[in-house]
mmCIF file of C-alpha atoms in Angstrom:
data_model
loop_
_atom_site.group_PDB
_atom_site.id
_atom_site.type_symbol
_atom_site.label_atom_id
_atom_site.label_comp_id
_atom_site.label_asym_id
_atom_site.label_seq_id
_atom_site.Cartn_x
_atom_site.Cartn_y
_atom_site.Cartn_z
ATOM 1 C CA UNK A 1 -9.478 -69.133 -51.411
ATOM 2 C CA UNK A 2 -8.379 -70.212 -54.887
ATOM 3 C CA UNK A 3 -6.145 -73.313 -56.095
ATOM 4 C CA UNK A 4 -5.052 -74.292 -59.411
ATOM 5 C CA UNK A 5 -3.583 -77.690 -60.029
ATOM 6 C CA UNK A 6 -1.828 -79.385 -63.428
ATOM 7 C CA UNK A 7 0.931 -81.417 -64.459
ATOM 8 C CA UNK A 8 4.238 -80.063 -64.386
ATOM 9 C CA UNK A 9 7.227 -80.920 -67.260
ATOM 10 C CA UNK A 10 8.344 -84.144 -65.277
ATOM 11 C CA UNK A 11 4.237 -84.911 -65.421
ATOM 12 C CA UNK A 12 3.563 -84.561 -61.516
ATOM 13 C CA UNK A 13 0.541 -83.873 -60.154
ATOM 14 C CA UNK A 14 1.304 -79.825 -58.419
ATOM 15 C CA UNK A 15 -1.050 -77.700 -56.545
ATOM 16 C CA UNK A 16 -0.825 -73.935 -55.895
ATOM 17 C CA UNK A 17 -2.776 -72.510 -52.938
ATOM 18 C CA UNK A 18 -3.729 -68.760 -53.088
ATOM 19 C CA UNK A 19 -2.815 -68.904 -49.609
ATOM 20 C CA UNK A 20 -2.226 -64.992 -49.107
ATOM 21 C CA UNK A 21 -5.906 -64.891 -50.600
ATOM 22 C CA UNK A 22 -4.731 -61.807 -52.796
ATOM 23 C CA UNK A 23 -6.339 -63.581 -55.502
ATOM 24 C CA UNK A 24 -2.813 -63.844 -57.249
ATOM 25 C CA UNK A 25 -0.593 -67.215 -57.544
ATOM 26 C CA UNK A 26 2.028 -65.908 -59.056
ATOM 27 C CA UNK A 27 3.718 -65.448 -55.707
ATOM 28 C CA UNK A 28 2.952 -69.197 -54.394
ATOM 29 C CA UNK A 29 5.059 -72.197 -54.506
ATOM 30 C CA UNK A 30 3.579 -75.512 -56.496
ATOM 31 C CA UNK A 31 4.239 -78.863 -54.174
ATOM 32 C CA UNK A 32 3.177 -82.091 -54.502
ATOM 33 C CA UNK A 33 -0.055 -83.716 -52.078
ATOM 34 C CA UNK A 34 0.189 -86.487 -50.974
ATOM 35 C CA UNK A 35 -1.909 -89.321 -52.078
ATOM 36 C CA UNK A 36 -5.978 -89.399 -50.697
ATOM 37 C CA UNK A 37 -5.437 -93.104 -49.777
ATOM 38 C CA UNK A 38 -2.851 -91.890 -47.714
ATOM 39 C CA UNK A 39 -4.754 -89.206 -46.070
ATOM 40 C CA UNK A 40 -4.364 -91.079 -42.733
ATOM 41 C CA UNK A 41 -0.531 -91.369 -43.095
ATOM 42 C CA UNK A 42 1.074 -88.431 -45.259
ATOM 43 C CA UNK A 43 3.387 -86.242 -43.408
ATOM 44 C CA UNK A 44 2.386 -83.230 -42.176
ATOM 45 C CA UNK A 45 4.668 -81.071 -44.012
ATOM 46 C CA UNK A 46 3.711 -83.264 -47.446
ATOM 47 C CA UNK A 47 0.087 -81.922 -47.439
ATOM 48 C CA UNK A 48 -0.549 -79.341 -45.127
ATOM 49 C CA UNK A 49 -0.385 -75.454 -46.156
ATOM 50 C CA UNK A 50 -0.660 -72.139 -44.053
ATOM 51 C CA UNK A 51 -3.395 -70.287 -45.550
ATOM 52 C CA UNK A 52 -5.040 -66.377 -44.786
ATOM 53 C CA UNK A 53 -8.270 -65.433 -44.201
ATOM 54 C CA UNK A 54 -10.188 -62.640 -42.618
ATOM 55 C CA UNK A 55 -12.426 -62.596 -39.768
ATOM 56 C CA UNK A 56 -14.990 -61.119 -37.884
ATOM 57 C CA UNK A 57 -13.642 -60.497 -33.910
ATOM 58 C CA UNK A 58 -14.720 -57.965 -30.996
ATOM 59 C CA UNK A 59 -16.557 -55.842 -33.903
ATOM 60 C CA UNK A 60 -13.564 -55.721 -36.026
ATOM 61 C CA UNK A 61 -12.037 -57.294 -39.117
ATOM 62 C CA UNK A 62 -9.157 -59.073 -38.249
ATOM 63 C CA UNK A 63 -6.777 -61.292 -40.101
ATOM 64 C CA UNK A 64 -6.733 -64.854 -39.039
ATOM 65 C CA UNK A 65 -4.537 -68.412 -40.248
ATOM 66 C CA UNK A 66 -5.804 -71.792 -40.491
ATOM 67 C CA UNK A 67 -4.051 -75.099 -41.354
ATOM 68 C CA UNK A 68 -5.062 -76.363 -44.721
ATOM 69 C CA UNK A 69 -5.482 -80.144 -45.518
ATOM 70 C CA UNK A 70 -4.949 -81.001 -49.338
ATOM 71 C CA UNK A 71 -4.775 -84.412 -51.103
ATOM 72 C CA UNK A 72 -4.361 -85.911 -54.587
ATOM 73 C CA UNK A 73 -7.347 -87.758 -55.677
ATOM 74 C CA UNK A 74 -7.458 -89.046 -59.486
ATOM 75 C CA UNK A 75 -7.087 -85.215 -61.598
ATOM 76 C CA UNK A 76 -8.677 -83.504 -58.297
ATOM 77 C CA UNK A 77 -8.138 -82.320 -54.829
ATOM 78 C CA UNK A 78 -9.829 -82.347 -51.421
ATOM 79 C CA UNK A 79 -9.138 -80.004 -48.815
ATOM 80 C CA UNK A 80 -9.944 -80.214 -45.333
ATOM 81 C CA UNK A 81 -9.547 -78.165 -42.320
ATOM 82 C CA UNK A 82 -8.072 -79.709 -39.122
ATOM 83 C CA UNK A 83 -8.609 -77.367 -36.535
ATOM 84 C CA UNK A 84 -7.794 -78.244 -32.892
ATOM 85 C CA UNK A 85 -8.028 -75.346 -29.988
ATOM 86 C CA UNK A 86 -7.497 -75.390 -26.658
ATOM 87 C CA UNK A 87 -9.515 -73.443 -23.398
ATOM 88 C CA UNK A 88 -8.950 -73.772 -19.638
ATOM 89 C CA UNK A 89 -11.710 -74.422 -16.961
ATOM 90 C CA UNK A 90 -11.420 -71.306 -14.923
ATOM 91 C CA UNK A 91 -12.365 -73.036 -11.194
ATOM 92 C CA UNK A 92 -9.897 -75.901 -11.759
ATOM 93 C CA UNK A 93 -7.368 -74.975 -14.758
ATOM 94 C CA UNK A 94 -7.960 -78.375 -16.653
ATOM 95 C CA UNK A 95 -7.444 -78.097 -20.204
ATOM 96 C CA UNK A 96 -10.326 -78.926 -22.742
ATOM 97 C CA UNK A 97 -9.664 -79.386 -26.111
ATOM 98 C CA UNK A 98 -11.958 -78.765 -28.962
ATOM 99 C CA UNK A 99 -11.885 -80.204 -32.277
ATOM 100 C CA UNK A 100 -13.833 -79.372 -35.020
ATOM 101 C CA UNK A 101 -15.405 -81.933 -36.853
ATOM 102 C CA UNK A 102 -16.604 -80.733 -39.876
ATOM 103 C CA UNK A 103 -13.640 -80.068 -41.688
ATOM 104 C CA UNK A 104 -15.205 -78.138 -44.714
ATOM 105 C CA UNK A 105 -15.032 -74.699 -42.576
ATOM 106 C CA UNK A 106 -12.596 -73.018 -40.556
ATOM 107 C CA UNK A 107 -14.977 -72.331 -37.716
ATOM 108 C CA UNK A 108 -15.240 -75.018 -35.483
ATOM 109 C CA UNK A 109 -18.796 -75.862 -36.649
ATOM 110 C CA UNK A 110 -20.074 -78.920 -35.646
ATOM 111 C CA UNK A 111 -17.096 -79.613 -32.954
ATOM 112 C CA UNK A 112 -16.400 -81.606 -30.134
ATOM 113 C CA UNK A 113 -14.333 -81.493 -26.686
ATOM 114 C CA UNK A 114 -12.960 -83.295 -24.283
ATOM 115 C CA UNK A 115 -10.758 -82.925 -20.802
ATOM 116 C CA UNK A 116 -7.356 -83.199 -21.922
ATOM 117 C CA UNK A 117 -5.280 -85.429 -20.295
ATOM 118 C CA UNK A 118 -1.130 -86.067 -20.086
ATOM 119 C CA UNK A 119 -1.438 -89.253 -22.022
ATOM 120 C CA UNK A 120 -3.674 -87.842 -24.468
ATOM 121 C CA UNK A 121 -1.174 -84.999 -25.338
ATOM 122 C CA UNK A 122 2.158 -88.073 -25.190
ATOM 123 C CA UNK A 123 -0.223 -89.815 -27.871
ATOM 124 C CA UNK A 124 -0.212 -87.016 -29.998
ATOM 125 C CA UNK A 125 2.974 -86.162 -30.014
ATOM 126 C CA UNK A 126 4.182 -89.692 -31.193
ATOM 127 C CA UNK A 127 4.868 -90.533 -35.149
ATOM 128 C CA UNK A 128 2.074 -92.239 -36.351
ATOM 129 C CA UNK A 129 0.180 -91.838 -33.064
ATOM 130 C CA UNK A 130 -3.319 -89.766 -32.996
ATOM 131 C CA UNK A 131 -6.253 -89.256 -31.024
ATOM 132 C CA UNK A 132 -9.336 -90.047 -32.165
ATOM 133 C CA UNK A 133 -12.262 -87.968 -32.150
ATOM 134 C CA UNK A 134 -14.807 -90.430 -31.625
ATOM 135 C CA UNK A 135 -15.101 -90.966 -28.059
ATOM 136 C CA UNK A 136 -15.221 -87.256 -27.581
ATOM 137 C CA UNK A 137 -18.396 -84.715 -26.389
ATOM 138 C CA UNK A 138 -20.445 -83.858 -29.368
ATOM 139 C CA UNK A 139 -22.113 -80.498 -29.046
ATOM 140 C CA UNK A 140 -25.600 -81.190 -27.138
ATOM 141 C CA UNK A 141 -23.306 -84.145 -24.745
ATOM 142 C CA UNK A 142 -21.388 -84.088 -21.481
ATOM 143 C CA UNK A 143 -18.402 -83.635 -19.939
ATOM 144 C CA UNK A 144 -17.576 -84.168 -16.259
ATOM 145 C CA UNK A 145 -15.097 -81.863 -14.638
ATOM 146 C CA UNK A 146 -14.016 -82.016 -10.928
ATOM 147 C CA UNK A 147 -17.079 -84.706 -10.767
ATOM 148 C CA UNK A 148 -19.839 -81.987 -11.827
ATOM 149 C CA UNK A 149 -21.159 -82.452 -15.200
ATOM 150 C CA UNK A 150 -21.485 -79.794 -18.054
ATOM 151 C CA UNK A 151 -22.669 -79.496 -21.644
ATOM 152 C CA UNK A 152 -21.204 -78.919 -23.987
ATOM 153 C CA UNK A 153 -22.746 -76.046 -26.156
ATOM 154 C CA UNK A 154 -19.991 -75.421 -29.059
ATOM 155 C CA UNK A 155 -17.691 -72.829 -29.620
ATOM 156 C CA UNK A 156 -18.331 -69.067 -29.606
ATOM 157 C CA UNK A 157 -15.432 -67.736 -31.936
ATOM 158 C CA UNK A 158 -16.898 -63.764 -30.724
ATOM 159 C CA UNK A 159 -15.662 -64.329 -27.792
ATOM 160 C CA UNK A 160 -12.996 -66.758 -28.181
ATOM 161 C CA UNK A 161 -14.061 -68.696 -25.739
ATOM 162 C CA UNK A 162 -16.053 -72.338 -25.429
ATOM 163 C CA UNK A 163 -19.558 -72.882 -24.139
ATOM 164 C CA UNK A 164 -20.535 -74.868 -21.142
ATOM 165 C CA UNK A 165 -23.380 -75.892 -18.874
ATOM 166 C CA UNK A 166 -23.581 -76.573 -15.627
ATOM 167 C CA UNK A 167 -26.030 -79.386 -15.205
ATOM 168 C CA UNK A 168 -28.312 -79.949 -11.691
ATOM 169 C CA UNK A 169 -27.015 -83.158 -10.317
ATOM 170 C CA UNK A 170 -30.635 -83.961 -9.628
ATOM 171 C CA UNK A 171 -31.743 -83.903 -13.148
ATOM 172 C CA UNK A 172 -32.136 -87.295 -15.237
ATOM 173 C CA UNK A 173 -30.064 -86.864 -18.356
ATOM 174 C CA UNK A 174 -30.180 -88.506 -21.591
ATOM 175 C CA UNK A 175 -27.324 -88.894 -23.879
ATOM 176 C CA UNK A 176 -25.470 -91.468 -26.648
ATOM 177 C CA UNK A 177 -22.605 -91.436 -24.680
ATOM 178 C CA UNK A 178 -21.426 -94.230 -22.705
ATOM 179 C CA UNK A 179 -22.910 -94.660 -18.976
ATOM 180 C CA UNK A 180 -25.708 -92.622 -20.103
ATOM 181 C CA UNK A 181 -29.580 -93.177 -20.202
ATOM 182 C CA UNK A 182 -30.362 -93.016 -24.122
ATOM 183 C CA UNK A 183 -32.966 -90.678 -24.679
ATOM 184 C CA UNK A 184 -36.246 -92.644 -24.719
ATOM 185 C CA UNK A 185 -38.899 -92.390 -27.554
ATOM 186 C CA UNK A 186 -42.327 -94.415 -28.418
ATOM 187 C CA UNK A 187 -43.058 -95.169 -32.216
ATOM 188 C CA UNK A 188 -44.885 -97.473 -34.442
ATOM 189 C CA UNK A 189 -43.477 -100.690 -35.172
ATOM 190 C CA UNK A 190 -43.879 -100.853 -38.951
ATOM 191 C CA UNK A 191 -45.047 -104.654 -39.437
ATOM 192 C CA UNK A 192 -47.190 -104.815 -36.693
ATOM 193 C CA UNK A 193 -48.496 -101.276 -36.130
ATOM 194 C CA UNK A 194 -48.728 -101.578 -32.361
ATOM 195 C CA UNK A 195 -46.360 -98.995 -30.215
ATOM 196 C CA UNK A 196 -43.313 -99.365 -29.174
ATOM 197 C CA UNK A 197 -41.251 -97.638 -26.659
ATOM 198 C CA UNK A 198 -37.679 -98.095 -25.403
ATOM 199 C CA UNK A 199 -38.814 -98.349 -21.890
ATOM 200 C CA UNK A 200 -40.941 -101.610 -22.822
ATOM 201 C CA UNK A 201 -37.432 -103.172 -23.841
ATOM 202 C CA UNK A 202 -35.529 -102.855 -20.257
ATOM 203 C CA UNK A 203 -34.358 -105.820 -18.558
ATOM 204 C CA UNK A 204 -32.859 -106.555 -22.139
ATOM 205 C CA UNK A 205 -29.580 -105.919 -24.043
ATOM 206 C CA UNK A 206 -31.185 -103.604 -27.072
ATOM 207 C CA UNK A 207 -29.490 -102.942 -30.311
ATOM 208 C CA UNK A 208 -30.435 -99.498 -31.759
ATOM 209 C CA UNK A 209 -29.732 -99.819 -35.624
ATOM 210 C CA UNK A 210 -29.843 -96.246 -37.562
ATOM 211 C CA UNK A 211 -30.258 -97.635 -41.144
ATOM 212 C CA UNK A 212 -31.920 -97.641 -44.631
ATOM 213 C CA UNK A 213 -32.449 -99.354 -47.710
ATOM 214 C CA UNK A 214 -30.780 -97.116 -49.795
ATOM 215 C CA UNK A 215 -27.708 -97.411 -48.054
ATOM 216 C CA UNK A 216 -25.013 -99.585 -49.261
ATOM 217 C CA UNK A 217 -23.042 -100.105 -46.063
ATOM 218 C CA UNK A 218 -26.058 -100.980 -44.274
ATOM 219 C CA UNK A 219 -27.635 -103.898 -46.162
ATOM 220 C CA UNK A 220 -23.885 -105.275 -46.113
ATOM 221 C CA UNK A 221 -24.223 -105.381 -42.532
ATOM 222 C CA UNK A 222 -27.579 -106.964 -42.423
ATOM 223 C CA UNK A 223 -26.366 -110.504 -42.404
ATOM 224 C CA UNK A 224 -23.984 -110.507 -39.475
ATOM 225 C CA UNK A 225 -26.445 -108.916 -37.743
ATOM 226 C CA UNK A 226 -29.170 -111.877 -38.826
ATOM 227 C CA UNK A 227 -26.555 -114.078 -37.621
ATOM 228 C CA UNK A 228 -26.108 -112.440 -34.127
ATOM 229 C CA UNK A 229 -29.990 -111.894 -33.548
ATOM 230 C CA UNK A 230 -30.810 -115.632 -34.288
ATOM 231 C CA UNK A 231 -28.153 -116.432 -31.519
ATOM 232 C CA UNK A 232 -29.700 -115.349 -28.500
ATOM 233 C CA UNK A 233 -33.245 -115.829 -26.822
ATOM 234 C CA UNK A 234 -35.569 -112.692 -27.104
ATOM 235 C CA UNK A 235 -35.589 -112.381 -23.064
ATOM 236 C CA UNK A 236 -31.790 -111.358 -23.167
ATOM 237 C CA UNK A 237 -31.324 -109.439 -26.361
ATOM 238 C CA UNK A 238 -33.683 -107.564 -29.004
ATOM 239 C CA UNK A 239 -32.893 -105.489 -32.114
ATOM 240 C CA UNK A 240 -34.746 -102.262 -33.412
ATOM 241 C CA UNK A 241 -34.061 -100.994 -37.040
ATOM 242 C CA UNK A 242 -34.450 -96.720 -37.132
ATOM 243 C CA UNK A 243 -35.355 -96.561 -40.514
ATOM 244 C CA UNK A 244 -34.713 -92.847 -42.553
ATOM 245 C CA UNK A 245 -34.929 -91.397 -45.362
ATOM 246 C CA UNK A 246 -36.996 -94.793 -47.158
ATOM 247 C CA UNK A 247 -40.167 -95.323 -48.240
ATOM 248 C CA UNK A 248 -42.762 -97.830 -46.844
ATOM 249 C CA UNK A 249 -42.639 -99.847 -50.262
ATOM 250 C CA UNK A 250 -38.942 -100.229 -49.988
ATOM 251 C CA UNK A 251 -38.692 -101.445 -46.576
ATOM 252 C CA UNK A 252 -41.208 -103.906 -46.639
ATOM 253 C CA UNK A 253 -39.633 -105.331 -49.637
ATOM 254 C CA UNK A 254 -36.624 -105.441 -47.997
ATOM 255 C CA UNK A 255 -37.778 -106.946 -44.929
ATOM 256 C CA UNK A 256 -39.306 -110.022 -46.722
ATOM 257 C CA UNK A 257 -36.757 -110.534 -49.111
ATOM 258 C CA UNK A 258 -33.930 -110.850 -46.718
ATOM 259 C CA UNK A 259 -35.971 -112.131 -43.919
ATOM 260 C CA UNK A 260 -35.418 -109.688 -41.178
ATOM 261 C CA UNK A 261 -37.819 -110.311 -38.067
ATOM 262 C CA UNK A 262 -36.930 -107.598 -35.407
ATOM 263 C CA UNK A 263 -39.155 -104.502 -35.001
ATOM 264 C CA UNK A 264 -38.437 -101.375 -37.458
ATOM 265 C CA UNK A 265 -39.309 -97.896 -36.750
ATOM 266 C CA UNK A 266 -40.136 -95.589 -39.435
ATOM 267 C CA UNK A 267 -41.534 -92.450 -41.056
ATOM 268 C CA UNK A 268 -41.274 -89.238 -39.113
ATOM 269 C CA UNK A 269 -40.894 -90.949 -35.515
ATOM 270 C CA UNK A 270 -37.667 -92.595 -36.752
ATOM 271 C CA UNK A 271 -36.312 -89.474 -38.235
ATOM 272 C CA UNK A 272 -36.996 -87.848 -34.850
ATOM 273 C CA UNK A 273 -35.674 -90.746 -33.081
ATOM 274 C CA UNK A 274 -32.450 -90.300 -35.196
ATOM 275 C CA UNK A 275 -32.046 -86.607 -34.339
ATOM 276 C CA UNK A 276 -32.467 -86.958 -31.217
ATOM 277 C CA UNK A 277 -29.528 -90.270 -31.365
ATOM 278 C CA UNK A 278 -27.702 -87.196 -33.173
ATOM 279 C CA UNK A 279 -26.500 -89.467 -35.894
ATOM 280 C CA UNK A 280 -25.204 -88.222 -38.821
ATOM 281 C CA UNK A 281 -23.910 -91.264 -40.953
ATOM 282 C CA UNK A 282 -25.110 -94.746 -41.700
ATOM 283 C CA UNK A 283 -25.111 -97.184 -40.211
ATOM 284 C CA UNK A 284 -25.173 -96.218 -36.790
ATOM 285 C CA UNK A 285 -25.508 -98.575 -33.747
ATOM 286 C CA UNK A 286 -26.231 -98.386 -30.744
ATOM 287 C CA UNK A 287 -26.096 -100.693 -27.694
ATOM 288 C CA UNK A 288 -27.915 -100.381 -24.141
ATOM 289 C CA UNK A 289 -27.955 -102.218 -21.018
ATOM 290 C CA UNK A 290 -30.798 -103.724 -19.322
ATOM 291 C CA UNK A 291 -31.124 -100.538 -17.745
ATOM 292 C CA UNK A 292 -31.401 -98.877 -21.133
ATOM 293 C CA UNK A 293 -28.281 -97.132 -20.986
ATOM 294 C CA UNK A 294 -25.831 -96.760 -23.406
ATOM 295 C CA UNK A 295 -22.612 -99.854 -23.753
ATOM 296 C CA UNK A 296 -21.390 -99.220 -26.788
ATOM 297 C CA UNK A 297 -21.749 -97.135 -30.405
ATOM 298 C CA UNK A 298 -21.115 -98.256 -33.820
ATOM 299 C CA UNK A 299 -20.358 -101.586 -33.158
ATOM 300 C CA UNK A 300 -19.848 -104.035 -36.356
ATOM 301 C CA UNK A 301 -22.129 -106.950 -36.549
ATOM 302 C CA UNK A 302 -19.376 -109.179 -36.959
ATOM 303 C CA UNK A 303 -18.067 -108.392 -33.615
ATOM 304 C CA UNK A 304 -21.827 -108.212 -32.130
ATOM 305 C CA UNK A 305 -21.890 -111.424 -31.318
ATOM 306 C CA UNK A 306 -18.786 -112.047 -28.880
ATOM 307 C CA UNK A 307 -19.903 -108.682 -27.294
ATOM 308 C CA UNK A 308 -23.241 -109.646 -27.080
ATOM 309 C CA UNK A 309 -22.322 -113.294 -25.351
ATOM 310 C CA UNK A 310 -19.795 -111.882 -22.769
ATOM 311 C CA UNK A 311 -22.528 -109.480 -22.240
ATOM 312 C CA UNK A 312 -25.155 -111.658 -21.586
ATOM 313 C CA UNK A 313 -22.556 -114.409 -19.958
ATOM 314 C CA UNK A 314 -21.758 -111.682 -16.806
ATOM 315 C CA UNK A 315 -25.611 -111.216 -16.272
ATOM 316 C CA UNK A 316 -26.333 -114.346 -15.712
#
C-alpha cells in the first residue's frame, strides 16, 4: 500500500492513502491526521482510513479490508493497524476477543485475548473510554472459561478461527500472569558467581527486574528502586536484575558506580530467563509472592514502595 503526503496551498500537512491498492491516487481523497501526540485522543474518523488488500483464504485469493491508523509526526507519518476480532466458545457461547498487538501487520501476529465481558463492551463504547490490552492473554498464557483453563495459541486466519488448549487440571502451570506460578529458572549471580534459583527466594516478596545498561528508561528507574530495596529487611523482600543484551564490562561498571547491591543475572541464562518472562520491552518488572507467584507486572519504582509495605504489612 502506497501514501504520499505534502503541503497543500493553505500549507497543511495532507495524506493520500492508495487505499484501493490499484497503485493509483488519483482517485483518493487528501485529509488531514491528526497529530502523533494525540494518537491516544484523535477521533476516529480524523485518522482512521478503510484500506484493500488481498488475502490468502480456504485456498483462494480473496479480497479483504482492514482499518488503517495514520498520524502526523514532524514531515512524516506512522501507520498502525488496530485490529480487534471476535470468536465464540462453542460449549458455552462466551465471547473472546482478540486483539492484535503488533500493529505493523494486518494479521493478528503477536495477539492477545480475553473473555469478553458486558462491562468491557459498555467501556468501549463510551467517548474517551478504552480497554486496555495489558491485562489480557498473550499468546503462550491462559484463559479460564466455565472454570477450565485453556491456552491461548494465536490466531489461525486459514481457518478463521482462534486457537485454544485445554489444559489438565492436574498439571502445574507457569505463567506471568497474575495468580500464576512464574516459571522458575537457576542462573549465575554475576558478582558472586554462586547459583541462584527462584525457588531459593520463596518465603519472600521477589522483584524480577528485566533491564540493561543501555537502556535509558531503565537506569532512570534505578534510583527509586535503590530507594525501595534499602527500605525493607532481606527476609521480607529481595530484588533480581535480568540483565540482556549488555556486556560483562558494562554492567559491572554500572553496578559500582551507582551502587546497586541485589543479585544480577546475566549472559545467556538471563536472555533465556527473559524469553521465557516473554518480555518484549524494557524495563519490565515483575513481582511474586512468597509463594513465588506472580502480584503484579510493570510496576514503577516510585510506587514499589507503598506496594511493597502494604504487602509486607498483611503478612505479618
Amino acid at each position: 500500500m502506497y501514501a504520499v503526503t505534502g503541503v497543500d496551498e493553505q500549507s497543511r500537512f495532507q495524506v493520500l492513502i492508495d487505499s484501493n491498492n490499484n497503485l493509483d491516487v488519483s482517485d483518493e481523497e487528501p485529509f488531514e491526521s491528526a497529530a502523533y501526540s494525540n494518537m491516544f485522543n484523535s477521533p476516529e474518523t480524523g485518522t482512521i482510513r478503510l484500506i484493500q488488500f488481498e488475502r490468502y483464504l480456504n485456498r483462494k485469493v480473496v479480497k479483504a479490508t482492514s482499518k488503517l491508523a495514520i498520524w502526523r509526526s514532524a514531515d512524516e507519518i506512522k501507520i498502525s493497524f488496530p485490529l480487534y476480532a471476535q470468536a465464540t466458545f462453542p460449549e458455552s457461547g462466551e465471547r473472546i476477543a482478540v486483539v492484535a498487538t503488533n500493529c505493523a501487520n494486518p494479521n493478528f501476529i503477536n495477539s492477545v485475548a480475553t473473555v469478553l465481558t458486558d462491562s468491557m463492551m459498555q467501556r468501549a463504547k463510551e467517548p474517551g473510554k478504552r480497554v486496555w490490552t495489558r491485562g489480557m492473554s498473550k499468546e503462550g498464557e491462559y484463559l479460564s472459561i466455565n472454570q477450565e483453563t485453556y491456552k491461548y495459541a494465536g490466531v489461525d486466519l486459514l481457518r478463521q478461527v482462534i486457537r485454544l488448549k485445554k489444559m489438565n487440571r492436574n498439571d502445574t502451570l507457569y505463567s506471568t500472569q497474575r495468580g500464576f506460578l512464574a516459571p522458575p529458572f537457576t542462573a549465575v549471580e554475576f558478582t558472586t558467581q554462586k547459583p541462584l534459583s527462584l525457588s531459593s527466594l520463596r518465603g519472600k516478596y521477589v522483584l524480577l527486574d528485566f533491564w540493561g545498561t543501555w537502556c535509558t528508561p531503565c537506569r532512570a528507574e534505578m534510583p527509586s528502586l535503590k530507594r525501595a530495596y534499602e527500605q525493607f529487611d532481606r527476609s521480607q523482600v529481595e530484588f533480581v536484575g535480568i540483565v540482556t543484551n549488555d556486556t560483562p564490562e558494562k554492567l559491572r561498571q554500572y553496578l559500582d558506580q551507582e551502587k546497586i547491591t541485589w543479585p544480577q543475572l546475566h549472559s545467556d541464562e538471563a536472555d533465556k530467563i527473559a524469553e521465557a518472562y516473554q518480555v518484549n520491552s524494557y524495563p519490565t518488572t515483575v513481582l511474586l509472592d512468597p509463594q513465588g507467584k506472580v502480584v503484579l507486572t510493570h510496576i514503577s519504582g516510585q510506587n514499589l514502595p507503598q506496594v511493597l509495605y502494604q504487602l509486607t504489612k498483611s503478612k505479618n
